[in-house]
XYZ file of C-alpha atoms in Angstrom:
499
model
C 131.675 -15.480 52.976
C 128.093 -15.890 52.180
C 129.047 -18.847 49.376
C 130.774 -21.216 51.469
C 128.006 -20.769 54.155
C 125.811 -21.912 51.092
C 128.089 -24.747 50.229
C 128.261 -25.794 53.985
C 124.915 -25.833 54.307
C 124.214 -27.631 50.943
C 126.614 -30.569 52.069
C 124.476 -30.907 55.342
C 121.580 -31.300 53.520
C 123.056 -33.740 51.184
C 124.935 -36.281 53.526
C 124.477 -37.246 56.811
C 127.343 -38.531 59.118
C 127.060 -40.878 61.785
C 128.920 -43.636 63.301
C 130.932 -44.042 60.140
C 127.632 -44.090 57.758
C 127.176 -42.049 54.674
C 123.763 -41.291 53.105
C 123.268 -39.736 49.677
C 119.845 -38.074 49.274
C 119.069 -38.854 52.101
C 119.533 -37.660 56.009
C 118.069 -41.325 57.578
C 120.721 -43.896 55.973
C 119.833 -46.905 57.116
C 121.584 -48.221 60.884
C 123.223 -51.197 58.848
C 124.624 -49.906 55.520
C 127.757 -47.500 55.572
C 126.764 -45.941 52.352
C 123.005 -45.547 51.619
C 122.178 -44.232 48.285
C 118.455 -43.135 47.636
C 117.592 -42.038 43.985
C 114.292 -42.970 41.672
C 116.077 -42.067 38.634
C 119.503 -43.014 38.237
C 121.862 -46.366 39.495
C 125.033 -46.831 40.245
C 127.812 -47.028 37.802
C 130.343 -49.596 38.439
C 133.966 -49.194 37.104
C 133.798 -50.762 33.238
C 137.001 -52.195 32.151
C 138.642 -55.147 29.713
C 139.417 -58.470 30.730
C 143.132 -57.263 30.204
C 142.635 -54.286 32.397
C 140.489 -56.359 34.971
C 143.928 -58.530 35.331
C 146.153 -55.681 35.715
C 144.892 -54.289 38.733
C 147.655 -54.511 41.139
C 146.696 -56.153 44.522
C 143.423 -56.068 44.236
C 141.061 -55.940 47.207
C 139.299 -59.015 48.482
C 135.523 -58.507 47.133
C 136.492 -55.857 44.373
C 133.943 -55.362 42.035
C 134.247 -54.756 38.492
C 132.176 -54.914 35.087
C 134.014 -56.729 32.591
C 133.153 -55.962 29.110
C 134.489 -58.641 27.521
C 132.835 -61.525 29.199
C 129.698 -59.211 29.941
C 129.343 -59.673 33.860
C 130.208 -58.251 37.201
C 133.196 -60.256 38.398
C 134.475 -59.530 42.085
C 137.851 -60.810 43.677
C 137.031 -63.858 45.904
C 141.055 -64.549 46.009
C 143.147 -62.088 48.127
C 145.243 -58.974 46.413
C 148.310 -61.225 46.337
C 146.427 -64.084 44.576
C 143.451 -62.771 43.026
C 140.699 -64.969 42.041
C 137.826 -63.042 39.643
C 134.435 -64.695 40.185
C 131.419 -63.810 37.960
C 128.815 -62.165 40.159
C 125.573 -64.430 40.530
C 123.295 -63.417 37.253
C 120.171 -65.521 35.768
C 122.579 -67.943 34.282
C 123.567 -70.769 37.022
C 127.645 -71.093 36.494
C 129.064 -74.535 37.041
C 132.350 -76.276 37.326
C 134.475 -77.458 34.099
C 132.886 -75.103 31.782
C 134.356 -72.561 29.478
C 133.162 -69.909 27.237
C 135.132 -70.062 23.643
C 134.753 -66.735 21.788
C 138.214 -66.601 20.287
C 140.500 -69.960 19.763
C 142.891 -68.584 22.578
C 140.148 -69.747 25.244
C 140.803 -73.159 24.124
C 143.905 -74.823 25.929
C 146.996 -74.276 24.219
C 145.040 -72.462 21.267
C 147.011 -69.938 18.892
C 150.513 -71.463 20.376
C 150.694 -74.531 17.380
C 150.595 -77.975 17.845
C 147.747 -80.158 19.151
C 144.672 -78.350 21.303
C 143.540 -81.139 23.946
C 140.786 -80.137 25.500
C 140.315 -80.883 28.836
C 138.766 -84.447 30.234
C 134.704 -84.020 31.685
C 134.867 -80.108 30.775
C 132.126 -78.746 28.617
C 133.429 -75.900 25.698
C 130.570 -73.756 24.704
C 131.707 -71.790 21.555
C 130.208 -68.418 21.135
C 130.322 -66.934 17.773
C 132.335 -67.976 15.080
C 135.989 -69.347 15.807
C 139.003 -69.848 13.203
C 141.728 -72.190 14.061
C 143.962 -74.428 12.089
C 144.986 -76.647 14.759
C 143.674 -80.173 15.334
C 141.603 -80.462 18.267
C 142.370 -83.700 20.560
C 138.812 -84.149 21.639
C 140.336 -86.457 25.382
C 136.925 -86.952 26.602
C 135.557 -83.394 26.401
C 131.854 -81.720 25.439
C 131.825 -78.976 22.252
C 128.572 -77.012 21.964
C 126.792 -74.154 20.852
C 123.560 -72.240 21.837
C 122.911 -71.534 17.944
C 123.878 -74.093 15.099
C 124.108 -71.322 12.710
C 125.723 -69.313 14.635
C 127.993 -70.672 16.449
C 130.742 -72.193 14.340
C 133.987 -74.103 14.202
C 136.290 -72.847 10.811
C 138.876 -74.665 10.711
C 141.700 -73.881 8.148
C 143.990 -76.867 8.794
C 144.833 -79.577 6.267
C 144.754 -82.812 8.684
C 142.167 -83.272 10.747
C 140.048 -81.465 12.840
C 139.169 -83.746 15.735
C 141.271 -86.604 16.793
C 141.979 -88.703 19.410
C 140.994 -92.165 21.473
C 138.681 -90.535 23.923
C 134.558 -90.146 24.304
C 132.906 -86.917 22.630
C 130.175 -84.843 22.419
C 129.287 -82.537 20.410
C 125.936 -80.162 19.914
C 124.229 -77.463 18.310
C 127.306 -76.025 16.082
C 128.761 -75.855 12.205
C 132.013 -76.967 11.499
C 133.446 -75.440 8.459
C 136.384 -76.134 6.529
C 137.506 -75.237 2.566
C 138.119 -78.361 1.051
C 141.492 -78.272 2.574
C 140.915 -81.349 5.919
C 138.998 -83.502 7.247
C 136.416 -83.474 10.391
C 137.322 -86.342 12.036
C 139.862 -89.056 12.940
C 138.817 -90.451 15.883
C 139.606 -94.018 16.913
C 138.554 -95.158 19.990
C 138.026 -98.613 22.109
C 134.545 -99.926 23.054
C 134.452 -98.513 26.518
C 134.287 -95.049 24.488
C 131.000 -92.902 22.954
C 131.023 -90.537 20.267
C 128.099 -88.083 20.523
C 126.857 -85.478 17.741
C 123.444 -83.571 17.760
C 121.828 -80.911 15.573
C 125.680 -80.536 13.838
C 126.481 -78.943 10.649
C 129.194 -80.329 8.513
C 130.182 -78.058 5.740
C 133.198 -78.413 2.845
C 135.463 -80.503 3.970
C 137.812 -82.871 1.514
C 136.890 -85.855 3.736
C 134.251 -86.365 6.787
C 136.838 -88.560 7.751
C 137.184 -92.005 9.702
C 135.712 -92.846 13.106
C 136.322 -96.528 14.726
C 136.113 -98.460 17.344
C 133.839 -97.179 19.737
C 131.440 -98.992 21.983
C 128.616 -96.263 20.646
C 128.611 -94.048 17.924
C 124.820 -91.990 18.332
C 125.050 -88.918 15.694
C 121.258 -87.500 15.794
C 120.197 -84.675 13.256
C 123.301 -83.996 10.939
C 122.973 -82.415 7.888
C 126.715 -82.539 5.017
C 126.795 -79.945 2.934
C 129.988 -79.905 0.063
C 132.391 -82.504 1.286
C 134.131 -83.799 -1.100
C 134.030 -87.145 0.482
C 132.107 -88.611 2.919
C 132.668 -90.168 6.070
C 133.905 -93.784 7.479
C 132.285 -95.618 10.263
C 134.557 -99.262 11.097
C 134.253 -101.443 14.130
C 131.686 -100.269 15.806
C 130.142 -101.725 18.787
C 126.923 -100.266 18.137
C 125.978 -97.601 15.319
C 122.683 -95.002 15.301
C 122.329 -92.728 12.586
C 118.934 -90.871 12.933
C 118.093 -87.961 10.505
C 121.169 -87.791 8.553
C 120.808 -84.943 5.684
C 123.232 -85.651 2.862
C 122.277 -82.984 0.480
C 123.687 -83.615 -3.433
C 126.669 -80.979 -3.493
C 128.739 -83.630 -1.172
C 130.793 -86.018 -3.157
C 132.631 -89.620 -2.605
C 131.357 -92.117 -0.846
C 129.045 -90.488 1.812
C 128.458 -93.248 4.200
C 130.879 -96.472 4.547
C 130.447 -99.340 6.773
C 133.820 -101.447 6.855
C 134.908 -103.763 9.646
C 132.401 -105.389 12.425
C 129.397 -104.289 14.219
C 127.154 -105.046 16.616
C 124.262 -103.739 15.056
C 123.730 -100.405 12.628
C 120.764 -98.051 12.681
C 120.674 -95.981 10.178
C 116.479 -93.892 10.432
C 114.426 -91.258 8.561
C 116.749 -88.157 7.335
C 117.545 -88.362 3.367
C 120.436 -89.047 0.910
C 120.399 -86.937 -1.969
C 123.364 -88.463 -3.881
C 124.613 -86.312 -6.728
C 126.252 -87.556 -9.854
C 129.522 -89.601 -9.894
C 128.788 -90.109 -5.710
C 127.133 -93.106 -3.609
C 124.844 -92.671 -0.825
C 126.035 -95.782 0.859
C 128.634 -98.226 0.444
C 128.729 -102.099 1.960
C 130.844 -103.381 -0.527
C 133.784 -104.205 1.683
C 131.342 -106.844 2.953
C 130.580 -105.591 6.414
C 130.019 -108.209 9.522
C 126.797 -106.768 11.003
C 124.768 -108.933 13.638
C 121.319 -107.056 13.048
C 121.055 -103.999 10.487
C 118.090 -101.708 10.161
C 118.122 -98.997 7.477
C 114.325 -97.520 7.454
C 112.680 -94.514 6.088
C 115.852 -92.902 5.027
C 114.430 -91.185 1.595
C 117.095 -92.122 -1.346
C 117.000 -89.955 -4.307
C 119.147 -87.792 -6.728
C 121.489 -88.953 -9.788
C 124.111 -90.944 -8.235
C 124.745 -94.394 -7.234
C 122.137 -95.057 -3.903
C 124.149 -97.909 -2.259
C 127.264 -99.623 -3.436
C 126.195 -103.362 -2.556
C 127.278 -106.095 -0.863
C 128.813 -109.113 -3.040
C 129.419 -112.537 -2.829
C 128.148 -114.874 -0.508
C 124.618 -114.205 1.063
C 123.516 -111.648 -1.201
C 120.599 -111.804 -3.658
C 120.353 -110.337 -7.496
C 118.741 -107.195 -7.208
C 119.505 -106.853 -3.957
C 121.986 -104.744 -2.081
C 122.227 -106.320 1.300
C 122.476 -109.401 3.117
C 119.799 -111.258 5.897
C 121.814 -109.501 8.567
C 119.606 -106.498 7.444
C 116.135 -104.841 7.456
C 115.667 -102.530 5.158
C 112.076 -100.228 3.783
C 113.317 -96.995 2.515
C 112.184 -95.057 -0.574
C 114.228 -95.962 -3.309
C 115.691 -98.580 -2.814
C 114.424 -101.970 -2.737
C 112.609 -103.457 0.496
C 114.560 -106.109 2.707
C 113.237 -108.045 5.504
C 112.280 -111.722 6.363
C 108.490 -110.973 5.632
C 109.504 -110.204 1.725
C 111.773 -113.025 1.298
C 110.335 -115.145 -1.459
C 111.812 -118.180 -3.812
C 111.260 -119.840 -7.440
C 112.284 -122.849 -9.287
C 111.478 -123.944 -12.701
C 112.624 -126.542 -15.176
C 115.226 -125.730 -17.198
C 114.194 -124.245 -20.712
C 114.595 -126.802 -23.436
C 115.039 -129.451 -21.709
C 112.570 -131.472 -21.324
C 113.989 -134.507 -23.918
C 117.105 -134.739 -21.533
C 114.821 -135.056 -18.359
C 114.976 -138.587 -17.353
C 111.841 -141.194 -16.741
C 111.909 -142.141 -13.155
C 109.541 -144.513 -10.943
C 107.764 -142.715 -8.803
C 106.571 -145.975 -6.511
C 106.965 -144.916 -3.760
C 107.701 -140.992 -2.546
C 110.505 -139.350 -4.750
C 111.385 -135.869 -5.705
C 111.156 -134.911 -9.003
C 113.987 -134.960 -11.038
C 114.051 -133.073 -13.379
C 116.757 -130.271 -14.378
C 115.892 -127.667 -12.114
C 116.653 -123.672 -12.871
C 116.521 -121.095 -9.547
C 114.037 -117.865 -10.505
C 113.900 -114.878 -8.666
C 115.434 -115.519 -5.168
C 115.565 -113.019 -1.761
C 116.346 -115.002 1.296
C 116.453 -118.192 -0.383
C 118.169 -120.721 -2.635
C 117.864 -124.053 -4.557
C 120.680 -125.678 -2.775
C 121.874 -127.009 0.329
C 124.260 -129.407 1.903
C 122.052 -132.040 2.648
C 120.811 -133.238 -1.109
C 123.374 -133.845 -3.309
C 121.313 -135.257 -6.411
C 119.026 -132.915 -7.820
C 118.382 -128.676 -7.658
C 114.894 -129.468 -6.427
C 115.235 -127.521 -3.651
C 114.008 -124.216 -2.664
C 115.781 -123.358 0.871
C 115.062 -120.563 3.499
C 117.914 -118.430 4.650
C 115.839 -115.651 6.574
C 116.776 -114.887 9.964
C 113.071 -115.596 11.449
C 110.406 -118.097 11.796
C 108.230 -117.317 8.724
C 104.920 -118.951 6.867
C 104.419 -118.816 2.827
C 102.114 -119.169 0.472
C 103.066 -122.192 -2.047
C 101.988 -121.798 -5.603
C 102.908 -123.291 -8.560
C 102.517 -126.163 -11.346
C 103.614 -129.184 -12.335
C 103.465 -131.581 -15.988
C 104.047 -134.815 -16.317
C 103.761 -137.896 -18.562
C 103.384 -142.218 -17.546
C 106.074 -143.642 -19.741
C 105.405 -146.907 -18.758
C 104.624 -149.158 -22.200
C 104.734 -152.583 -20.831
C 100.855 -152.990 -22.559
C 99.818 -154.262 -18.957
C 99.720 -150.860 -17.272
C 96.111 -150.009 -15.580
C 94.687 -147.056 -14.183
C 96.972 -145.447 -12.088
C 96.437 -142.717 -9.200
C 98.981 -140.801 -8.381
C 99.808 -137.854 -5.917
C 102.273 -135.316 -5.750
C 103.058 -132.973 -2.786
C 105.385 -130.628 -1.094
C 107.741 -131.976 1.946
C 109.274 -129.765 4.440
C 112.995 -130.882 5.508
C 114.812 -128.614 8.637
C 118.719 -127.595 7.859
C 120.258 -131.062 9.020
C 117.889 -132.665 5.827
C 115.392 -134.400 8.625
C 111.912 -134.856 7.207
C 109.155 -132.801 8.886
C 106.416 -133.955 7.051
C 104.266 -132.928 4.346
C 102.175 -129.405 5.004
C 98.858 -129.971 4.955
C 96.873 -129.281 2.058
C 99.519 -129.359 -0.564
C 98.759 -132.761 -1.736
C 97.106 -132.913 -4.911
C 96.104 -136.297 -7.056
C 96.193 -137.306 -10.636
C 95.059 -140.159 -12.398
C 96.524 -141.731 -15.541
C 94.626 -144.322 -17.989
C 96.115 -147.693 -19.182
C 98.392 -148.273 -21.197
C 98.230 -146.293 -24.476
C 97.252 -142.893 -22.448
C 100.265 -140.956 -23.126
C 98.233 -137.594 -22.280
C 100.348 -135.064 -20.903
C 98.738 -133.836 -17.342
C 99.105 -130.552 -15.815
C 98.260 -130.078 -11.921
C 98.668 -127.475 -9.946
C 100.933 -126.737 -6.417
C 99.450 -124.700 -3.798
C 99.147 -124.644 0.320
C 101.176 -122.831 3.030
C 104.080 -124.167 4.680
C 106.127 -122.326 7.838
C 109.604 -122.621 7.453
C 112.158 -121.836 10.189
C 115.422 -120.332 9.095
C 117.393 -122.934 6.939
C 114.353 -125.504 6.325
C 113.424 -126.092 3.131
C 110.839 -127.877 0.602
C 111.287 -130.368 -2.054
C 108.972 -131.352 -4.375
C 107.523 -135.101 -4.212
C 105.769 -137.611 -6.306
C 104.514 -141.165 -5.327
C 102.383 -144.253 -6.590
C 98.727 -144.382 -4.304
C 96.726 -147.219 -6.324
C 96.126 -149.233 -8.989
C 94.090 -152.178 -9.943
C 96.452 -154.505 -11.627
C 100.156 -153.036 -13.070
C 100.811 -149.473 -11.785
C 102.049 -146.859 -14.109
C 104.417 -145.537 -11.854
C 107.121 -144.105 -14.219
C 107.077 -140.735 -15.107
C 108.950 -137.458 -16.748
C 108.261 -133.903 -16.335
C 107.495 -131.533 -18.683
C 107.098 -128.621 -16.668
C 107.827 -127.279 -13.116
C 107.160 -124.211 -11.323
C 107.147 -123.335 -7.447
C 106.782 -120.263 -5.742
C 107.085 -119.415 -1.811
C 106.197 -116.029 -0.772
């Protein structure tokens, strides 16, 4: 009798009962809570189950609460029992509409069922962990990220490849990861569309595969690692490439431009190109409407950049005027390097013809180009004659003129006098109209009578601004004489040099 007293007594103590309220450790519950738990020491433990178990609760209450250990939160039944609708409990972390956590290739649509994922349009897949799939991924305008490049990874097994589709993408902070067996991407787009990569890993894949068409292709902080061939980029509105790492265990071809752009941008990052690969290729002649390729480091044992040929390109030279180009290792590009030389043609100066020079004439001479970048010793508008050095630069640009020129009088009538001459440079726009001679590249020789069969040597030297397609001729002419002018002459020797 004396024990259930005690145990009557102890449950008075313990709880309280009033109006419907329950306190625990305590005989004041508070007026507005129906269960009022006071303890410094210990919490409440809320009912832990799987995601699986979470679902089979039958008719679950509206505002049941649950921990769910596989998504790590407190979820609680906003739907009714007949419809239930599990809502992660408000934590630190702000939840948001179209967004879904990938930690297993099941929480991707359609994933593990075959065939074709297609991830859903404006909805932002955030893969946690490391996820193995060999299905293709239909990228339809979606966003792929994770918190931790390293860590958070893509491994795909398929043989085809891994993204495709016609539709924007983003993707950021992951590794994709493949054995040799597929490629990354084939994604072909229309210019309305954006492709999107940051701080990605691409790692051993057969192929990085082809993307085309879009309107903007903007991959930012990429670094291949063995792919066995490298990627594709063709008609692309407009192209950024900014710290791509292409280390020397990838193979192929690791960049190639094909098609049309609007403009390519290719900055800082490095190609390492090992043996039997090429860093770049442009040989399928690319149509690019500005190109800038700067501070990209080239190194390693390969081929650096397979060129450009034909038409517009330069000996030496791996690109055309449509470009700008300073990186290490490769030669430098630009308007403000172009430079140009002529010279008479070895040997030849017995075939070189006398000619009057009585009044202002270009030499004629057989004419040999030198070292050209940006320019050339021909053009439409003189058709006798190679004495021609022509700009093809795409800007407004002033040189230095240096150079020499010999020459002999050939006149032998025995009546010749004194005779002054003057030779010059003249500056002619694309359509072959004369603009003048630039000042200060005039310079004046004087042959005796007849009998003075001296050969003189004078030098060529000034500045002359050229606009894209001018060009300069050299010029000789009669000034004065006293009686019969010695105004025939041949060259022995020609040189000119803008730079």
């Amino acid at each position: 009798m004396m024990k259930i007293l005690l145990s009557i007594l102890l449950i008075i103590v313990s709880f309280s009962f009033g109006f419907s309220q329950v306190g625990i450790n305590t005989t004041d519950p508070d007026a507005s809570a129906a269960l009022d738990i006071v303890n410094d020491e210990r919490g409440v433990l809320i009912p832990r189950m799987t995601t699986a178990q979470k679902n089979a609760i039958v008719e679950p209450a509206h505002s049941l609460l649950v921990y769910d250990t596989d998504l790590e939160g407190y979820y609680f039944n906003q739907g009714t029992p007949t419809t239930p609708n599990w809502v992660l409990l408000l934590t630190d972390v702000k939840t948001r509409d179209n967004y879904v956590i990938v930690k297993s290739v099941e929480d991707f649509p359609g994933g593990g069922q075959g065939g074709t994922i297609t991830l859903d349009e404006n909805t932002l897949y955030e893969v946690n962990g490391t996820i193995t799939l060999s299905q293709s991924i239909d990228v339809n305008g979606a966003y792929l990220i994770g918190k931790d490049t390293n860590e958070d990874v893509l491994n795909y097994t398929g043989n085809s490849a891994l993204f495709t589709g016609s539709a924007n993408a983003s993707f950021r902070n992951i590794t994709f990861n493949n054995s040799n067996s597929g490629s990354l991407f084939n994604l072909t787009a229309s210019s309305t569309n954006s492709l999107i990569a940051q701080s990605v890993v691409v790692n051993g894949f057969s192929s990085v595969g082809i993307v085309g068409g879009y309107g903007l292709v903007f991959f930012n902080v990429v670094q291949y690692i063995a792919n066995s061939d490298g990627i594709t980029y063709t008609d692309i509105g407009n192209l950024l490439l900014n710290n791509m790492g292409w280390q020397p265990s990838n193979g192929g071809s690791y960049e190639t431009f094909t098609g049309t752009f609007g403009f390519i941008q290719k900055v800082s990052g490095f190609t390492t190109v090992g043996s039997g690969a090429t860093g770049l290729d442009v040989s399928s002649n690319p149509t690019v409407s500005n190109g800038t390729l700067k501070s990209v480091v080239f190194s390693g044992t390969g081929d650096y950049v397979d060129s450009y040929t034909g038409t517009g390109t330069y000996t030496g030279f791996n690109f055309t005027n449509d470009w700008a180009v300073d990186c290490i290792g490769i030669p430098r590009e630009d308007d403000d390097n172009a430079s140009g030389n002529i010279y008479i043609t070895r040997n030849s100066t017995t075939t070189n013809p006398s000619f009057s020079i009585a009044s202002a004439t270009p030499i004629n001479a057989s004419i040999d180009p030198g070292q050209m970048f940006r320019f050339s010793n021909s053009t439409s508008t003189v058709t006798v004659g190679n004495n021609v050095l022509k700009y093809e630069g795409k800007e407004t640009r002033t040189f230095s003129i240096s150079g020499n020129l010999s020459y002999q009088s050939t006149n032998t009538s025995n009546s010749g006098v004194e005779t002054v001459h003057v030779f010059f440079i003249r500056r002619f726009d694309s359509s072959g109209t004369d603009l003048g001679v630039p000042l200060g590249t005039e310079v004046y020789s004087e042959v005796g009578a007849d009998g003075d069969e001296l050969v003189r040597a004078i030098p060529l030297g000034g500045k002359v601004t050229l606009d894209p397609g001018d060009y300069v001729r050299i010029y000789g002419q009669f000034i004065s004489a006293t009686g019969t002018a010695r105004n025939n002459i041949r060259v022995y020797s020609v040189s000119l040099t803008l730079e």
